[in-house]
PDB file of C-alpha atoms in Angstrom:
ATOM      1  CA  ILE A   1       0.000   0.000   0.000  1.00  0.00           C
ATOM      2  CA  ARG A   2       2.777   2.408   0.925  1.00  0.00           C
ATOM      3  CA  LEU A   3       4.604   1.887  -2.373  1.00  0.00           C
ATOM      4  CA  GLY A   4       1.408   2.505  -4.336  1.00  0.00           C
ATOM      5  CA  ARG A   5       0.743   5.673  -2.372  1.00  0.00           C
ATOM      6  CA  ASP A   6       4.314   6.883  -2.842  1.00  0.00           C
ATOM      7  CA  VAL A   7       4.104   6.379  -6.597  1.00  0.00           C
ATOM      8  CA  ALA A   8       0.716   8.117  -6.756  1.00  0.00           C
ATOM      9  CA  VAL A   9       2.010  11.139  -4.814  1.00  0.00           C
ATOM     10  CA  LYS A  10       5.092  11.365  -7.043  1.00  0.00           C
ATOM     11  CA  VAL A  11       2.901  11.333 -10.164  1.00  0.00           C
ATOM     12  CA  LEU A  12       0.514  13.876  -8.626  1.00  0.00           C
ATOM     13  CA  ARG A  13       3.371  16.240  -7.752  1.00  0.00           C
ATOM     14  CA  ALA A  14       4.730  16.045 -11.296  1.00  0.00           C
ATOM     15  CA  ASP A  15       1.263  16.569 -12.794  1.00  0.00           C
ATOM     16  CA  LEU A  16       0.604  19.595 -10.587  1.00  0.00           C
ATOM     17  CA  ALA A  17       4.003  21.091 -11.383  1.00  0.00           C
ATOM     18  CA  ARG A  18       3.374  20.702 -15.121  1.00  0.00           C
ATOM     19  CA  LEU A  19      -0.083  22.245 -14.738  1.00  0.00           C
ATOM     20  CA  VAL A  20       1.125  25.205 -12.678  1.00  0.00           C
ATOM     21  CA  LEU A  21       4.100  25.890 -14.920  1.00  0.00           C
ATOM     22  CA  GLY A  22       2.340  25.152 -18.202  1.00  0.00           C
ATOM     23  CA  ALA A  23       5.131  22.752 -19.100  1.00  0.00           C
ATOM     24  CA  GLU A  24       5.038  19.410 -20.860  1.00  0.00           C
ATOM     25  CA  GLU A  25       7.847  17.984 -18.727  1.00  0.00           C
ATOM     26  CA  VAL A  26       9.421  18.901 -15.392  1.00  0.00           C
ATOM     27  CA  SER A  27      12.474  17.603 -13.584  1.00  0.00           C
ATOM     28  CA  ASP A  28      12.158  15.510 -10.444  1.00  0.00           C
ATOM     29  CA  GLU A  29      13.486  18.481  -8.458  1.00  0.00           C
ATOM     30  CA  THR A  30      10.845  20.818  -9.910  1.00  0.00           C
ATOM     31  CA  ALA A  31       8.134  18.241  -9.287  1.00  0.00           C
ATOM     32  CA  ARG A  32       9.215  17.943  -5.652  1.00  0.00           C
ATOM     33  CA  GLY A  33       9.393  21.714  -5.122  1.00  0.00           C
ATOM     34  CA  VAL A  34       6.612  23.179  -7.252  1.00  0.00           C
ATOM     35  CA  GLY A  35       4.361  20.122  -7.147  1.00  0.00           C
ATOM     36  CA  SER A  36       4.650  19.719  -3.380  1.00  0.00           C
ATOM     37  CA  THR A  37       3.933  23.406  -2.823  1.00  0.00           C
ATOM     38  CA  ALA A  38       0.898  23.303  -5.118  1.00  0.00           C
ATOM     39  CA  LEU A  39      -0.354  20.172  -3.366  1.00  0.00           C
ATOM     40  CA  ALA A  40       0.071  21.815   0.047  1.00  0.00           C
ATOM     41  CA  LEU A  41      -1.955  24.809  -1.157  1.00  0.00           C
ATOM     42  CA  VAL A  42      -4.705  22.577  -2.530  1.00  0.00           C
ATOM     43  CA  HIS A  43      -4.885  20.627   0.738  1.00  0.00           C
ATOM     44  CA  GLY A  44      -4.886  23.799   2.829  1.00  0.00           C
ATOM     45  CA  PHE A  45      -7.583  25.540   0.839  1.00  0.00           C
ATOM     46  CA  ALA A  46      -9.730  22.416   0.716  1.00  0.00           C
ATOM     47  CA  LEU A  47      -9.468  22.015   4.477  1.00  0.00           C
ATOM     48  CA  GLN A  48     -10.474  25.627   5.055  1.00  0.00           C
ATOM     49  CA  TRP A  49     -13.464  25.304   2.742  1.00  0.00           C
ATOM     50  CA  LEU A  50     -14.524  22.052   4.414  1.00  0.00           C
ATOM     51  CA  LEU A  51     -14.179  23.338   7.978  1.00  0.00           C
ATOM     52  CA  ASP A  52     -15.673  26.799   7.560  1.00  0.00           C
ATOM     53  CA  PRO A  53     -16.889  27.590   4.050  1.00  0.00           C
ATOM     54  CA  ALA A  54     -18.455  30.881   5.133  1.00  0.00           C
ATOM     55  CA  THR A  55     -15.093  32.406   6.016  1.00  0.00           C
ATOM     56  CA  ALA A  56     -12.817  30.537   3.617  1.00  0.00           C
ATOM     57  CA  PRO A  57     -11.010  32.793   1.155  1.00  0.00           C
ATOM     58  CA  ALA A  58     -12.513  33.263  -2.291  1.00  0.00           C
ATOM     59  CA  PRO A  59     -10.366  32.286  -5.299  1.00  0.00           C
ATOM     60  CA  GLN A  60      -9.556  35.917  -6.127  1.00  0.00           C
ATOM     61  CA  HIS A  61      -8.319  36.472  -2.562  1.00  0.00           C
ATOM     62  CA  CYS A  62      -6.115  33.378  -2.800  1.00  0.00           C
ATOM     63  CA  ALA A  63      -4.673  34.564  -6.098  1.00  0.00           C
ATOM     64  CA  ALA A  64      -3.965  38.041  -4.693  1.00  0.00           C
ATOM     65  CA  ALA A  65      -2.308  36.535  -1.608  1.00  0.00           C
ATOM     66  CA  LEU A  66      -0.104  34.235  -3.690  1.00  0.00           C
ATOM     67  CA  THR A  67       0.924  37.172  -5.872  1.00  0.00           C
ATOM     68  CA  ALA A  68       1.817  39.208  -2.788  1.00  0.00           C
ATOM     69  CA  LEU A  69       3.826  36.325  -1.330  1.00  0.00           C
ATOM     70  CA  ALA A  70       5.687  35.773  -4.593  1.00  0.00           C
ATOM     71  CA  SER A  71       6.592  39.438  -4.975  1.00  0.00           C
ATOM     72  CA  GLY A  72       8.129  39.497  -1.511  1.00  0.00           C
TER      73      GLY A  72
END
């Protein structure tokens, strides 16, 4: 079970990295970094929306926050 999960997470990270970057291929390092970060964001936002949808951030607020974080 663990091996299957590990493979699935590796594929998911690579898929998310390609999606976020608009790339056809990404390196293992990029998949680990970008894919893991994207997955953490997805999990975090989903948890917020599940626990308290009335106060969870709207997509435009998430996008603005990510832009602010990226610009330093």
